[in-house]
Amino acid sequence: MIAEIWFDLFNSQVPGLVFSVLVPLLFLIFLVRDREAKAILGYFAWGIFSVILAYILNNRLRLAPNQAVRLSQDIAPIVEETLKALPLLFLARHLASSRNLILTSAMASGIGFSIQETLFYLNQLPQLTSLTDLVPILLRTVTTCLMHGMATAIIGYGLMMTIENRLLRIPMLSGLLAVAVTIHSIYNVLINTRLAIFALLMPAILYLIGLLLTQEPDKEEITCPPVNP
Amino acid sequence: MRKTSAWLQASPNDERILWFLLAFSIGFTFIFFPANYPIQRESLTSIFDIVFLAVCFSATGLTLFRAAKNRRTDALLCGSLGLASISLGNLYLLLMTLVGREVVTLSVGHYAQMCCYLFFIAALQAEKSLVSRFDKIFATAISMTALVFTFFVAWAVMLDDQVIMSWSNALLDVMGITASLSLAFEKKRLPFAWAMAVLFFLDGIDFILPFYVVRLLIASVSPPIYAGLGLIFLTSARRHVQKEPGI
């Protein structure tokens, strides 16, 4: 089975595309001294690398009978969201001092993944003949990138909110994984239908909500007791 | 001490909207259930599904934004995320119908519908004060069961395995009822704990008795239950703030 997976992987363009971005990025990560920048770049690199794992898992899972038609709708979102978010648990343990860093790193992991996915997708398209051919590609790139970034950021948000309450962490993150998976799946389904406009708008709306929520609280603050000491 | 924006207190309008939604959904249930029960058409449950989606999205919007903006990690946030999760699950299934894809297998929509209960369990955990060692062991056990549950539900959806899904559902209902009953005799948490217990009980009934009448009954009582839950989350969050002297 391992030989089969190996053969499958190296017969595709995935490893080439991944390592062409990953290797230079790793050099940069080792050079950077700032701890936060290192974390963000590290998660970005993980997002890029996780494409390989997602490719292997998706390919294995679609081999079962009647599974190929369910791949983009029911299988890939679960596999991809889980892989992108997996190393965030490590971040919660070691970098809990900076709440926004968790959110940014989560988004970096999602964006890293989306860049590779888009490269893979673009590689399969025929050559562009005019500038107008670029518009749908750009539109898809922007929305895919935001969708992947925001889906992982949702899980990062859960982690950020449960730093002080560890007992809530597992149910909360498991639930948020389901929310991220559903958003991802809705995007994958709608993008090829007459309701594609909703798929294109959804990541942008999520991003705007994210921007609103990460703003600092109002100046005229009042103090209230910790809700669950 | 945690800081909270002043606008958290200005919630009477939100509560009024939720009271209205509750009254509307109760009225809808009382009128439509007796009228539709004798017809016994599968399509009728979808009318309740649409009303349910509208009620859930409104309750989510009102509770989630307030919770997230104020960085609350209590029952308000967990509960509102639960409402968001079930709304998304239902929206997914509705969108599938709209784009002409019949959902005949287990789908991500079912996954989201199931996982909303994880948020409600988290909300119950957030309300519980961990005093004794037993409380902490109980909370850890709930967390571990939630992890196992998530794994099995994701696995069931990916492989379209109805048996694993059903047993995971049963496990979740038992876990939810246990967590609800552990709070059910605390005076301040009485409405919340019993609303949750009813929710998990109904889900369990749906699992044990998969008949049309039961499904229609559960579909018809769901909108008022979820509107009520939104109201409970919002009022309990407001009470937390009002308790602080000087506010």
PDB file of N, CA, C and O in Angstrom, chain B residues 135-169:
ATOM      1  N   ASP B 135     -16.058  16.736  40.071  1.00  0.00           N
ATOM      2  CA  ASP B 135     -16.480  17.655  38.995  1.00  0.00           C
ATOM      3  C   ASP B 135     -15.428  17.719  37.898  1.00  0.00           C
ATOM      4  O   ASP B 135     -15.745  17.728  36.707  1.00  0.00           O
ATOM      5  N   LYS B 136     -14.162  17.792  38.332  1.00  0.00           N
ATOM      6  CA  LYS B 136     -13.074  17.900  37.352  1.00  0.00           C
ATOM      7  C   LYS B 136     -12.940  16.606  36.543  1.00  0.00           C
ATOM      8  O   LYS B 136     -12.738  16.655  35.329  1.00  0.00           O
ATOM      9  N   ILE B 137     -13.076  15.476  37.229  1.00  0.00           N
ATOM     10  CA  ILE B 137     -12.984  14.183  36.522  1.00  0.00           C
ATOM     11  C   ILE B 137     -14.141  14.067  35.525  1.00  0.00           C
ATOM     12  O   ILE B 137     -13.964  13.663  34.380  1.00  0.00           O
ATOM     13  N   PHE B 138     -15.340  14.498  35.988  1.00  0.00           N
ATOM     14  CA  PHE B 138     -16.530  14.460  35.136  1.00  0.00           C
ATOM     15  C   PHE B 138     -16.313  15.327  33.888  1.00  0.00           C
ATOM     16  O   PHE B 138     -16.586  14.891  32.756  1.00  0.00           O
ATOM     17  N   ALA B 139     -15.775  16.536  34.094  1.00  0.00           N
ATOM     18  CA  ALA B 139     -15.546  17.450  32.970  1.00  0.00           C
ATOM     19  C   ALA B 139     -14.516  16.881  32.001  1.00  0.00           C
ATOM     20  O   ALA B 139     -14.683  16.984  30.776  1.00  0.00           O
ATOM     21  N   THR B 140     -13.469  16.257  32.533  1.00  0.00           N
ATOM     22  CA  THR B 140     -12.450  15.656  31.662  1.00  0.00           C
ATOM     23  C   THR B 140     -13.053  14.491  30.869  1.00  0.00           C
ATOM     24  O   THR B 140     -12.777  14.341  29.675  1.00  0.00           O
ATOM     25  N   ALA B 141     -13.890  13.704  31.551  1.00  0.00           N
ATOM     26  CA  ALA B 141     -14.528  12.571  30.864  1.00  0.00           C
ATOM     27  C   ALA B 141     -15.404  13.075  29.721  1.00  0.00           C
ATOM     28  O   ALA B 141     -15.410  12.505  28.629  1.00  0.00           O
ATOM     29  N   ILE B 142     -16.127  14.163  29.977  1.00  0.00           N
ATOM     30  CA  ILE B 142     -16.991  14.738  28.926  1.00  0.00           C
ATOM     31  C   ILE B 142     -16.134  15.192  27.740  1.00  0.00           C
ATOM     32  O   ILE B 142     -16.471  14.944  26.580  1.00  0.00           O
ATOM     33  N   SER B 143     -15.007  15.826  28.042  1.00  0.00           N
ATOM     34  CA  SER B 143     -14.123  16.303  26.969  1.00  0.00           C
ATOM     35  C   SER B 143     -13.597  15.142  26.139  1.00  0.00           C
ATOM     36  O   SER B 143     -13.571  15.206  24.906  1.00  0.00           O
ATOM     37  N   MET B 144     -13.168  14.101  26.812  1.00  0.00           N
ATOM     38  CA  MET B 144     -12.612  12.943  26.095  1.00  0.00           C
ATOM     39  C   MET B 144     -13.694  12.278  25.234  1.00  0.00           C
ATOM     40  O   MET B 144     -13.452  11.897  24.090  1.00  0.00           O
ATOM     41  N   THR B 145     -14.918  12.179  25.811  1.00  0.00           N
ATOM     42  CA  THR B 145     -16.012  11.563  25.031  1.00  0.00           C
ATOM     43  C   THR B 145     -16.313  12.428  23.808  1.00  0.00           C
ATOM     44  O   THR B 145     -16.616  11.895  22.728  1.00  0.00           O
ATOM     45  N   ALA B 146     -16.241  13.744  23.980  1.00  0.00           N
ATOM     46  CA  ALA B 146     -16.495  14.645  22.847  1.00  0.00           C
ATOM     47  C   ALA B 146     -15.476  14.419  21.738  1.00  0.00           C
ATOM     48  O   ALA B 146     -15.812  14.437  20.550  1.00  0.00           O
ATOM     49  N   LEU B 147     -14.226  14.179  22.125  1.00  0.00           N
ATOM     50  CA  LEU B 147     -13.167  13.939  21.141  1.00  0.00           C
ATOM     51  C   LEU B 147     -13.440  12.641  20.361  1.00  0.00           C
ATOM     52  O   LEU B 147     -13.358  12.615  19.130  1.00  0.00           O
ATOM     53  N   VAL B 148     -13.788  11.609  21.119  1.00  0.00           N
ATOM     54  CA  VAL B 148     -14.087  10.306  20.487  1.00  0.00           C
ATOM     55  C   VAL B 148     -15.282  10.451  19.551  1.00  0.00           C
ATOM     56  O   VAL B 148     -15.282   9.984  18.407  1.00  0.00           O
ATOM     57  N   PHE B 149     -16.304  11.179  20.036  1.00  0.00           N
ATOM     58  CA  PHE B 149     -17.512  11.396  19.250  1.00  0.00           C
ATOM     59  C   PHE B 149     -17.175  12.089  17.922  1.00  0.00           C
ATOM     60  O   PHE B 149     -17.626  11.682  16.850  1.00  0.00           O
ATOM     61  N   THR B 150     -16.372  13.158  17.998  1.00  0.00           N
ATOM     62  CA  THR B 150     -16.020  13.907  16.782  1.00  0.00           C
ATOM     63  C   THR B 150     -15.324  13.005  15.773  1.00  0.00           C
ATOM     64  O   THR B 150     -15.629  13.051  14.583  1.00  0.00           O
ATOM     65  N   PHE B 151     -14.393  12.192  16.282  1.00  0.00           N
ATOM     66  CA  PHE B 151     -13.660  11.297  15.394  1.00  0.00           C
ATOM     67  C   PHE B 151     -14.622  10.350  14.677  1.00  0.00           C
ATOM     68  O   PHE B 151     -14.575  10.200  13.456  1.00  0.00           O
ATOM     69  N   PHE B 152     -15.534   9.762  15.453  1.00  0.00           N
ATOM     70  CA  PHE B 152     -16.433   8.764  14.859  1.00  0.00           C
ATOM     71  C   PHE B 152     -17.439   9.406  13.895  1.00  0.00           C
ATOM     72  O   PHE B 152     -17.748   8.831  12.857  1.00  0.00           O
ATOM     73  N   VAL B 153     -17.923  10.588  14.243  1.00  0.00           N
ATOM     74  CA  VAL B 153     -18.896  11.237  13.335  1.00  0.00           C
ATOM     75  C   VAL B 153     -18.206  11.626  12.027  1.00  0.00           C
ATOM     76  O   VAL B 153     -18.760  11.418  10.939  1.00  0.00           O
ATOM     77  N   ALA B 154     -16.988  12.178  12.130  1.00  0.00           N
ATOM     78  CA  ALA B 154     -16.248  12.545  10.908  1.00  0.00           C
ATOM     79  C   ALA B 154     -15.997  11.298  10.064  1.00  0.00           C
ATOM     80  O   ALA B 154     -16.171  11.307   8.839  1.00  0.00           O
ATOM     81  N   TRP B 155     -15.629  10.230  10.731  1.00  0.00           N
ATOM     82  CA  TRP B 155     -15.362   8.959  10.042  1.00  0.00           C
ATOM     83  C   TRP B 155     -16.632   8.449   9.360  1.00  0.00           C
ATOM     84  O   TRP B 155     -16.605   8.017   8.204  1.00  0.00           O
ATOM     85  N   ALA B 156     -17.760   8.517  10.100  1.00  0.00           N
ATOM     86  CA  ALA B 156     -19.039   8.049   9.556  1.00  0.00           C
ATOM     87  C   ALA B 156     -19.440   8.858   8.324  1.00  0.00           C
ATOM     88  O   ALA B 156     -19.912   8.288   7.329  1.00  0.00           O
ATOM     89  N   VAL B 157     -19.226  10.175   8.370  1.00  0.00           N
ATOM     90  CA  VAL B 157     -19.604  11.012   7.220  1.00  0.00           C
ATOM     91  C   VAL B 157     -18.692  10.707   6.031  1.00  0.00           C
ATOM     92  O   VAL B 157     -19.167  10.553   4.902  1.00  0.00           O
ATOM     93  N   MET B 158     -17.400  10.560   6.287  1.00  0.00           N
ATOM     94  CA  MET B 158     -16.476  10.320   5.176  1.00  0.00           C
ATOM     95  C   MET B 158     -16.749   8.974   4.497  1.00  0.00           C
ATOM     96  O   MET B 158     -16.658   8.861   3.283  1.00  0.00           O
ATOM     97  N   LEU B 159     -17.092   7.974   5.301  1.00  0.00           N
ATOM     98  CA  LEU B 159     -17.308   6.637   4.726  1.00  0.00           C
ATOM     99  C   LEU B 159     -18.789   6.319   4.526  1.00  0.00           C
ATOM    100  O   LEU B 159     -19.133   5.207   4.129  1.00  0.00           O
ATOM    101  N   ASP B 160     -19.648   7.292   4.827  1.00  0.00           N
ATOM    102  CA  ASP B 160     -21.098   7.127   4.694  1.00  0.00           C
ATOM    103  C   ASP B 160     -21.589   5.899   5.475  1.00  0.00           C
ATOM    104  O   ASP B 160     -22.285   5.041   4.934  1.00  0.00           O
ATOM    105  N   ASP B 161     -21.189   5.826   6.734  1.00  0.00           N
ATOM    106  CA  ASP B 161     -21.539   4.684   7.566  1.00  0.00           C
ATOM    107  C   ASP B 161     -22.638   5.069   8.561  1.00  0.00           C
ATOM    108  O   ASP B 161     -22.381   5.720   9.577  1.00  0.00           O
ATOM    109  N   GLN B 162     -23.861   4.648   8.250  1.00  0.00           N
ATOM    110  CA  GLN B 162     -25.023   5.030   9.056  1.00  0.00           C
ATOM    111  C   GLN B 162     -24.980   4.431  10.463  1.00  0.00           C
ATOM    112  O   GLN B 162     -25.439   5.048  11.425  1.00  0.00           O
ATOM    113  N   VAL B 163     -24.413   3.229  10.584  1.00  0.00           N
ATOM    114  CA  VAL B 163     -24.385   2.551  11.894  1.00  0.00           C
ATOM    115  C   VAL B 163     -23.501   3.330  12.869  1.00  0.00           C
ATOM    116  O   VAL B 163     -23.911   3.616  14.011  1.00  0.00           O
ATOM    117  N   ILE B 164     -22.317   3.712  12.423  1.00  0.00           N
ATOM    118  CA  ILE B 164     -21.408   4.468  13.304  1.00  0.00           C
ATOM    119  C   ILE B 164     -22.067   5.805  13.691  1.00  0.00           C
ATOM    120  O   ILE B 164     -22.018   6.233  14.844  1.00  0.00           O
ATOM    121  N   MET B 165     -22.733   6.410  12.707  1.00  0.00           N
ATOM    122  CA  MET B 165     -23.380   7.705  12.957  1.00  0.00           C
ATOM    123  C   MET B 165     -24.467   7.558  14.034  1.00  0.00           C
ATOM    124  O   MET B 165     -24.552   8.384  14.947  1.00  0.00           O
ATOM    125  N   SER B 166     -25.282   6.521  13.915  1.00  0.00           N
ATOM    126  CA  SER B 166     -26.381   6.326  14.872  1.00  0.00           C
ATOM    127  C   SER B 166     -25.850   6.098  16.279  1.00  0.00           C
ATOM    128  O   SER B 166     -26.353   6.667  17.250  1.00  0.00           O
ATOM    129  N   TRP B 167     -24.818   5.274  16.390  1.00  0.00           N
ATOM    130  CA  TRP B 167     -24.276   4.994  17.721  1.00  0.00           C
ATOM    131  C   TRP B 167     -23.568   6.201  18.310  1.00  0.00           C
ATOM    132  O   TRP B 167     -23.613   6.433  19.521  1.00  0.00           O
ATOM    133  N   SER B 168     -22.932   6.994  17.442  1.00  0.00           N
ATOM    134  CA  SER B 168     -22.298   8.235  17.935  1.00  0.00           C
ATOM    135  C   SER B 168     -23.375   9.175  18.443  1.00  0.00           C
ATOM    136  O   SER B 168     -23.191   9.853  19.466  1.00  0.00           O
ATOM    137  N   ASN B 169     -24.495   9.214  17.710  1.00  0.00           N
ATOM    138  CA  ASN B 169     -25.617  10.064  18.119  1.00  0.00           C
ATOM    139  C   ASN B 169     -26.131   9.641  19.498  1.00  0.00           C
ATOM    140  O   ASN B 169     -26.377  10.479  20.381  1.00  0.00           O
TER     141      ASN B 169
END
